[in-house]
Amino acid sequence: MKSNQLCGPEFRRFLDIMSESYETMEEVNQKAGEAISEIASLLCIEKVIINFLAPASFISPKGELVNRVLYDSQRQGIQDQIEIQGFQYKTGEDGKMYVEFYLHKDRHKTDSHNQEEIAFVAKLIFAFGGRNRIMYALNKMKVSDVQTMLPNTEGFLQRAHQYMQDMSIHKFVGIFLNIKNFKYVNKIMDYRAGNRILEEYVAFIRKLLSEREVFARLGGDNFVLLIERSRLEEFLLQIKTIHIQMEDGPRIQKFSFGCRIGVMYLDQHLSNPGQILMGTSIAMQMAKNLGNRDVVIYSPEMNAQILAEKEISMNYGKALAKREFLVYYQPKVEIETGKIIGAEALARWMKQEELLEPAAFIPALERNGSICKLDFYVLDMACRDLKNWILEGNEAYCISSNFSRWNLRESDFVERILQVVDRYQLEHHFIELEITETSSFEDYDAMICFSREIKKHGFRIAIDDFGEGFSSLNLLKNIEVDVLKLDKSFLANGFMEDKNQIILEGILYLANRLKIDVLAEGIETSQQRDFIKEKGIRSAQGYFYAKPMPSAEFQRRLKE
Ligand code: C2E
Ligand code: MG
Ligand code: MG
């Protein structure tokens, strides 16, 4: 054979096939075989084998060991006429590729050009294979999360789409998983350690999955999965709490992660895979909102609820500017005499001629943190009403206003209260700030600082809804409190039971020793009043005395 035959039509066909792009490595190998068959007889090639060894990397997370016959002429009875020639190359990811040619000895030997051309073809096979591997990696990157090597959102949608097309999607449930409190990891560990913990977390879950199940990362500590329906319960149990250990210098740090989960049962009516992301994320959001349940199953009604919240958040800013919020007052009463001793200012929203109670809008504002503006708006209105009352020559009363715990994170919280109250030149002891007790340590510290600071300025502090959550008596040790507002749950059914009574008596005893006033909220009946009176509580608030009412009505009551 002459060397210029490399420019012949066979070789051109070889190049044409090799330089196409292929979807999978399987296809690449198959096409390489086809390409070689074009030049096989020209170059005396009887068989080509590749050996490929790649360490674990982004392209193949478990590493790769491929041993494959690319081409075989399948001619029989020529074993003793074969000579083997091999070529070894190093790949970019520190792997190895070995290309082995089985050549027809007689012709190959006598033709020195053939030897050079085989070496050339071997290099081409290596180069084109590498090119396709890179293309494959690029395509994979589009659907992968590079840090965890899980599919990303796009990758998830593609896999779900496949299951929809082959009509098996109903065999799965969609799961949205959010790791609880992961943000604290980055606070105590450095960023890189945080990443390693996340990778361990992912590895733990990955091991639990069957071949057909899908596990994808949406970003941060949010994941979405397709789990076989029959395995749902088992899976939820397995991931309820995941324990991870990390070496941190000489120490071993131990972490336990819970998670919040939105589950969506899938059926054939699904019209696009994006609905799985939407439904499961809404259910997960519900779990977050509820706070007391980690797993919530999606139902279509949830859409309406989420929409309603969105609508509230969207209209809230304008409503504040248009002063659509009103302040109602609920009297606080001295039990012994029935005399009004003050009032709590409570927000109402006059929304298109409908008067909304806080339950309809406060939770949504509380969740997105925008509540603080309303708190100051209400304080401002309450101060204005009180000031006008005093200017009319009446005796001042004490007014309490609610403040969300979100305010504690603002460094100018105290200053802003001073600004509002001082604008009306009111004496500070007429203003009481109601804050609900806290269950998070961060807020706890902030609460201590705030209470000390605000007390210096002579304001009063009330702990609202005391006893509703995980009340901590420790709170009373460190936080400067004037009033405990006992939550109405203390009056709920079964309250007269021994244990509850003992707890109440304990709280009252402590409050008394610490010189903290106690006010009972939610008194609705004379029996309840008698009960708390007998326990020694001196002030109360509740429908039994009066419901929240507009300012004018409240002031009329005061005059009576
Ligand atoms: P809260 O601060 O514990 O206020 C007392 C709530 O209990 C009021 O509900 C009041 O109407 C209700 N209540 C009073 N007596 C009785 C009774 O005898 N029986 C029953 N079942 N309920 C009674 P409201 O006005 O609907 O306010 C609900 C909550 O909304 C408040 O609870 C407070 O946490 C929040 N809120 C209201 N206004 C504001 C505000 O301006 N800022 C913030 N951050 N929260 C506010
Ligand atoms: Mg309150
Ligand atoms: Mg309360």
mmCIF file of C-alpha atoms in Angstrom, residues 94-338:
data_model
loop_
_atom_site.group_PDB
_atom_site.id
_atom_site.type_symbol
_atom_site.label_atom_id
_atom_site.label_comp_id
_atom_site.label_asym_id
_atom_site.label_seq_id
_atom_site.Cartn_x
_atom_site.Cartn_y
_atom_site.Cartn_z
ATOM 1 C CA ASP A 94 -5.292 10.804 34.762
ATOM 2 C CA GLY A 95 -6.735 7.669 33.215
ATOM 3 C CA LYS A 96 -5.266 5.333 30.649
ATOM 4 C CA MET A 97 -6.353 4.201 27.232
ATOM 5 C CA TYR A 98 -4.823 1.234 25.508
ATOM 6 C CA VAL A 99 -5.615 0.599 21.814
ATOM 7 C CA GLU A 100 -4.729 -2.849 20.536
ATOM 8 C CA PHE A 101 -4.646 -3.770 16.855
ATOM 9 C CA TYR A 102 -4.740 -7.350 15.530
ATOM 10 C CA LEU A 103 -3.037 -7.099 12.151
ATOM 11 C CA HIS A 104 -2.596 -9.485 9.272
ATOM 12 C CA LYS A 105 1.111 -10.277 9.717
ATOM 13 C CA ASP A 106 2.336 -10.898 6.192
ATOM 14 C CA ARG A 107 1.188 -7.705 4.547
ATOM 15 C CA HIS A 108 1.651 -5.520 7.609
ATOM 16 C CA LYS A 109 5.235 -6.634 8.089
ATOM 17 C CA THR A 110 6.327 -6.082 4.521
ATOM 18 C CA ASP A 111 4.793 -2.633 4.324
ATOM 19 C CA SER A 112 6.613 -0.098 6.505
ATOM 20 C CA HIS A 113 4.022 2.612 5.709
ATOM 21 C CA ASN A 114 1.317 0.424 7.184
ATOM 22 C CA GLN A 115 3.048 0.489 10.552
ATOM 23 C CA GLU A 116 3.125 4.283 10.600
ATOM 24 C CA GLU A 117 -0.451 4.520 9.478
ATOM 25 C CA ILE A 118 -1.655 2.140 12.206
ATOM 26 C CA ALA A 119 0.059 4.345 14.781
ATOM 27 C CA PHE A 120 -1.660 7.337 13.219
ATOM 28 C CA VAL A 121 -5.093 5.678 13.264
ATOM 29 C CA ALA A 122 -4.575 4.630 16.905
ATOM 30 C CA LYS A 123 -3.935 8.247 17.829
ATOM 31 C CA LEU A 124 -7.040 9.341 15.940
ATOM 32 C CA ILE A 125 -9.169 6.807 17.806
ATOM 33 C CA PHE A 126 -7.780 8.154 21.073
ATOM 34 C CA ALA A 127 -8.274 11.805 20.055
ATOM 35 C CA PHE A 128 -11.818 11.397 18.779
ATOM 36 C CA GLY A 129 -12.759 9.275 21.772
ATOM 37 C CA GLY A 130 -11.433 12.033 24.053
ATOM 38 C CA ARG A 131 -13.354 14.674 22.137
ATOM 39 C CA ASN A 132 -16.578 12.762 22.540
ATOM 40 C CA ARG A 133 -15.918 12.232 26.216
ATOM 41 C CA ILE A 134 -15.542 15.975 26.697
ATOM 42 C CA MET A 135 -18.725 16.621 24.737
ATOM 43 C CA TYR A 136 -20.451 14.065 26.917
ATOM 44 C CA ALA A 137 -19.122 15.792 30.050
ATOM 45 C CA LEU A 138 -20.348 19.165 28.824
ATOM 46 C CA ASN A 139 -23.813 17.802 28.160
ATOM 47 C CA LYS A 140 -23.825 16.140 31.528
ATOM 48 C CA MET A 141 -22.807 19.373 33.207
ATOM 49 C CA LYS A 142 -25.924 21.048 31.868
ATOM 50 C CA VAL A 143 -28.023 18.595 33.859
ATOM 51 C CA SER A 144 -25.796 18.116 36.904
ATOM 52 C CA ASP A 145 -24.925 19.808 40.121
ATOM 53 C CA VAL A 146 -21.148 19.933 40.007
ATOM 54 C CA GLN A 147 -20.610 19.887 43.762
ATOM 55 C CA THR A 148 -22.618 16.792 44.628
ATOM 56 C CA MET A 149 -22.687 15.205 41.153
ATOM 57 C CA LEU A 150 -26.429 14.785 41.513
ATOM 58 C CA PRO A 151 -28.736 15.807 38.665
ATOM 59 C CA ASN A 152 -29.757 19.475 38.871
ATOM 60 C CA THR A 153 -33.236 20.874 38.250
ATOM 61 C CA GLU A 154 -32.953 20.337 34.485
ATOM 62 C CA GLY A 155 -31.642 16.803 35.053
ATOM 63 C CA PHE A 156 -34.563 16.065 37.344
ATOM 64 C CA LEU A 157 -37.095 17.369 34.828
ATOM 65 C CA GLN A 158 -35.580 15.210 32.094
ATOM 66 C CA ARG A 159 -35.737 12.040 34.199
ATOM 67 C CA ALA A 160 -39.306 12.768 35.296
ATOM 68 C CA HIS A 161 -40.237 13.433 31.687
ATOM 69 C CA GLN A 162 -38.916 9.991 30.725
ATOM 70 C CA TYR A 163 -41.116 8.350 33.375
ATOM 71 C CA MET A 164 -44.089 10.317 32.113
ATOM 72 C CA GLN A 165 -43.460 9.176 28.564
ATOM 73 C CA ASP A 166 -43.101 5.517 29.438
ATOM 74 C CA MET A 167 -46.261 5.818 31.556
ATOM 75 C CA SER A 168 -44.605 4.760 34.810
ATOM 76 C CA ILE A 169 -44.705 8.081 36.651
ATOM 77 C CA HIS A 170 -47.639 6.933 38.823
ATOM 78 C CA LYS A 171 -45.372 4.335 40.388
ATOM 79 C CA PHE A 172 -43.446 7.165 42.066
ATOM 80 C CA VAL A 173 -44.022 9.903 44.600
ATOM 81 C CA GLY A 174 -42.356 13.292 44.308
ATOM 82 C CA ILE A 175 -40.509 14.513 47.384
ATOM 83 C CA PHE A 176 -39.157 17.959 48.158
ATOM 84 C CA LEU A 177 -36.574 17.773 50.916
ATOM 85 C CA ASN A 178 -35.170 20.701 52.857
ATOM 86 C CA ILE A 179 -32.532 20.060 55.516
ATOM 87 C CA LYS A 180 -33.448 21.675 58.806
ATOM 88 C CA ASN A 181 -31.063 24.190 60.306
ATOM 89 C CA PHE A 182 -28.324 23.573 57.774
ATOM 90 C CA LYS A 183 -27.462 27.258 57.815
ATOM 91 C CA TYR A 184 -26.057 26.846 61.315
ATOM 92 C CA VAL A 185 -23.447 24.409 60.011
ATOM 93 C CA ASN A 186 -21.861 27.150 57.971
ATOM 94 C CA LYS A 187 -21.855 29.306 61.053
ATOM 95 C CA ILE A 188 -19.939 26.889 63.258
ATOM 96 C CA MET A 189 -17.790 25.247 60.589
ATOM 97 C CA ASP A 190 -16.023 26.908 57.701
ATOM 98 C CA TYR A 191 -17.546 26.924 54.254
ATOM 99 C CA ARG A 192 -15.509 24.016 52.966
ATOM 100 C CA ALA A 193 -16.398 21.825 55.929
ATOM 101 C CA GLY A 194 -20.019 22.770 55.330
ATOM 102 C CA ASN A 195 -19.689 21.475 51.782
ATOM 103 C CA ARG A 196 -18.187 18.225 52.994
ATOM 104 C CA ILE A 197 -21.049 17.683 55.413
ATOM 105 C CA LEU A 198 -23.512 18.307 52.628
ATOM 106 C CA GLU A 199 -21.702 15.786 50.441
ATOM 107 C CA GLU A 200 -21.845 13.201 53.253
ATOM 108 C CA TYR A 201 -25.533 13.867 53.631
ATOM 109 C CA VAL A 202 -26.051 13.311 49.917
ATOM 110 C CA ALA A 203 -23.952 10.141 49.971
ATOM 111 C CA PHE A 204 -26.083 8.774 52.813
ATOM 112 C CA ILE A 205 -29.303 9.243 50.890
ATOM 113 C CA ARG A 206 -27.798 8.039 47.623
ATOM 114 C CA LYS A 207 -27.071 4.686 49.211
ATOM 115 C CA LEU A 208 -30.731 4.221 50.132
ATOM 116 C CA LEU A 209 -32.027 4.566 46.602
ATOM 117 C CA SER A 210 -32.987 1.952 44.059
ATOM 118 C CA GLU A 211 -31.732 2.057 40.490
ATOM 119 C CA ARG A 212 -34.898 3.687 39.146
ATOM 120 C CA GLU A 213 -35.272 6.338 41.824
ATOM 121 C CA VAL A 214 -34.141 9.901 41.161
ATOM 122 C CA PHE A 215 -32.328 12.230 43.546
ATOM 123 C CA ALA A 216 -31.560 15.768 42.421
ATOM 124 C CA ARG A 217 -30.260 18.938 44.023
ATOM 125 C CA LEU A 218 -32.094 22.160 43.348
ATOM 126 C CA GLY A 219 -29.508 24.276 45.137
ATOM 127 C CA GLY A 220 -28.421 25.009 48.698
ATOM 128 C CA ASP A 221 -29.977 22.499 51.068
ATOM 129 C CA ASN A 222 -32.977 21.795 48.847
ATOM 130 C CA PHE A 223 -33.435 18.492 47.040
ATOM 131 C CA VAL A 224 -36.116 16.813 45.002
ATOM 132 C CA LEU A 225 -36.628 13.079 44.602
ATOM 133 C CA LEU A 226 -38.728 10.488 42.846
ATOM 134 C CA ILE A 227 -39.174 7.550 45.214
ATOM 135 C CA GLU A 228 -41.016 4.360 44.409
ATOM 136 C CA ARG A 229 -44.470 4.661 45.882
ATOM 137 C CA SER A 230 -44.271 1.347 47.720
ATOM 138 C CA ARG A 231 -41.099 2.498 49.500
ATOM 139 C CA LEU A 232 -42.329 5.890 50.686
ATOM 140 C CA GLU A 233 -42.899 5.036 54.327
ATOM 141 C CA GLU A 234 -39.650 3.145 54.649
ATOM 142 C CA PHE A 235 -37.732 5.961 52.979
ATOM 143 C CA LEU A 236 -39.239 8.661 55.195
ATOM 144 C CA LEU A 237 -38.215 6.703 58.260
ATOM 145 C CA GLN A 238 -34.695 6.240 56.944
ATOM 146 C CA ILE A 239 -34.109 9.940 56.379
ATOM 147 C CA LYS A 240 -36.018 11.325 59.365
ATOM 148 C CA THR A 241 -32.772 12.014 61.161
ATOM 149 C CA ILE A 242 -29.404 11.609 59.493
ATOM 150 C CA HIS A 243 -26.281 11.488 61.631
ATOM 151 C CA ILE A 244 -22.985 12.694 60.229
ATOM 152 C CA GLN A 245 -19.559 12.679 61.800
ATOM 153 C CA MET A 246 -16.755 14.977 60.716
ATOM 154 C CA GLU A 247 -13.174 15.170 61.742
ATOM 155 C CA ASP A 248 -12.406 18.705 62.791
ATOM 156 C CA GLY A 249 -8.692 18.647 63.623
ATOM 157 C CA PRO A 250 -8.269 16.247 66.540
ATOM 158 C CA ARG A 251 -11.958 16.436 67.429
ATOM 159 C CA ILE A 252 -14.861 14.528 65.950
ATOM 160 C CA GLN A 253 -17.897 16.717 65.349
ATOM 161 C CA LYS A 254 -21.246 15.010 65.320
ATOM 162 C CA PHE A 255 -24.279 16.402 63.545
ATOM 163 C CA SER A 256 -27.862 15.222 63.377
ATOM 164 C CA PHE A 257 -30.060 16.610 60.658
ATOM 165 C CA GLY A 258 -33.818 16.506 60.506
ATOM 166 C CA CYS A 259 -35.627 17.583 57.388
ATOM 167 C CA ARG A 260 -38.847 19.112 56.139
ATOM 168 C CA ILE A 261 -40.613 17.232 53.436
ATOM 169 C CA GLY A 262 -43.319 17.900 50.886
ATOM 170 C CA VAL A 263 -44.784 14.775 49.308
ATOM 171 C CA MET A 264 -46.813 14.647 46.116
ATOM 172 C CA TYR A 265 -48.510 11.506 44.852
ATOM 173 C CA LEU A 266 -48.081 11.419 41.101
ATOM 174 C CA ASP A 267 -50.554 10.195 38.563
ATOM 175 C CA GLN A 268 -50.994 10.020 34.815
ATOM 176 C CA HIS A 269 -52.838 13.361 34.752
ATOM 177 C CA LEU A 270 -49.590 15.213 35.248
ATOM 178 C CA SER A 271 -49.181 17.403 32.189
ATOM 179 C CA ASN A 272 -45.575 18.465 32.710
ATOM 180 C CA PRO A 273 -42.793 17.506 35.103
ATOM 181 C CA GLY A 274 -42.554 21.078 36.419
ATOM 182 C CA GLN A 275 -45.758 20.364 38.333
ATOM 183 C CA ILE A 276 -43.829 17.960 40.539
ATOM 184 C CA LEU A 277 -41.448 20.723 41.592
ATOM 185 C CA MET A 278 -44.331 23.097 42.161
ATOM 186 C CA GLY A 279 -46.534 20.699 44.156
ATOM 187 C CA THR A 280 -43.801 19.235 46.325
ATOM 188 C CA SER A 281 -42.335 22.655 47.091
ATOM 189 C CA ILE A 282 -45.734 24.021 48.106
ATOM 190 C CA ALA A 283 -46.210 21.060 50.458
ATOM 191 C CA MET A 284 -42.715 21.571 51.897
ATOM 192 C CA GLN A 285 -43.481 25.267 52.405
ATOM 193 C CA MET A 286 -46.607 24.210 54.293
ATOM 194 C CA ALA A 287 -44.484 22.005 56.542
ATOM 195 C CA LYS A 288 -42.271 25.023 57.200
ATOM 196 C CA ASN A 289 -45.258 27.245 57.920
ATOM 197 C CA LEU A 290 -46.927 24.789 60.235
ATOM 198 C CA GLY A 291 -43.742 24.327 62.185
ATOM 199 C CA ASN A 292 -45.080 21.304 64.053
ATOM 200 C CA ARG A 293 -45.117 18.804 61.182
ATOM 201 C CA ASP A 294 -42.147 17.670 59.171
ATOM 202 C CA VAL A 295 -43.997 15.855 56.399
ATOM 203 C CA VAL A 296 -46.882 17.403 54.506
ATOM 204 C CA ILE A 297 -48.700 15.780 51.609
ATOM 205 C CA TYR A 298 -49.616 18.061 48.762
ATOM 206 C CA SER A 299 -53.261 18.758 47.982
ATOM 207 C CA PRO A 300 -54.552 21.114 45.257
ATOM 208 C CA GLU A 301 -56.235 23.336 47.883
ATOM 209 C CA MET A 302 -52.793 24.371 49.036
ATOM 210 C CA ASN A 303 -52.367 26.336 45.816
ATOM 211 C CA ALA A 304 -55.155 28.671 46.858
ATOM 212 C CA GLN A 305 -53.592 29.198 50.261
ATOM 213 C CA ILE A 306 -50.185 29.992 48.810
ATOM 214 C CA LEU A 307 -51.782 32.327 46.270
ATOM 215 C CA ALA A 308 -53.664 34.104 49.038
ATOM 216 C CA GLU A 309 -50.407 34.636 50.920
ATOM 217 C CA LYS A 310 -48.729 35.973 47.808
ATOM 218 C CA GLU A 311 -51.636 38.335 47.302
ATOM 219 C CA ILE A 312 -51.318 39.614 50.870
ATOM 220 C CA SER A 313 -47.599 40.185 50.554
ATOM 221 C CA MET A 314 -48.086 41.985 47.254
ATOM 222 C CA ASN A 315 -50.802 44.362 48.508
ATOM 223 C CA TYR A 316 -49.340 44.958 51.944
ATOM 224 C CA GLY A 317 -46.949 47.784 51.042
ATOM 225 C CA LYS A 318 -49.633 49.762 49.225
ATOM 226 C CA ALA A 319 -52.135 49.121 52.005
ATOM 227 C CA LEU A 320 -49.721 50.559 54.560
ATOM 228 C CA ALA A 321 -49.149 53.627 52.416
ATOM 229 C CA LYS A 322 -52.901 54.082 51.954
ATOM 230 C CA ARG A 323 -53.395 53.645 55.692
ATOM 231 C CA GLU A 324 -55.800 50.753 55.267
ATOM 232 C CA PHE A 325 -54.775 49.340 58.640
ATOM 233 C CA LEU A 326 -56.810 50.264 61.691
ATOM 234 C CA VAL A 327 -56.002 49.861 65.343
ATOM 235 C CA TYR A 328 -58.510 48.244 67.667
ATOM 236 C CA TYR A 329 -58.203 48.257 71.413
ATOM 237 C CA GLN A 330 -59.001 45.481 73.794
ATOM 238 C CA PRO A 331 -59.391 46.647 77.398
ATOM 239 C CA LYS A 332 -57.325 45.161 80.178
ATOM 240 C CA VAL A 333 -59.206 44.965 83.412
ATOM 241 C CA GLU A 334 -58.507 44.838 87.130
ATOM 242 C CA ILE A 335 -60.395 41.713 88.181
ATOM 243 C CA GLU A 336 -61.277 42.883 91.679
ATOM 244 C CA THR A 337 -62.984 46.115 90.595
ATOM 245 C CA GLY A 338 -63.718 45.507 86.903
#
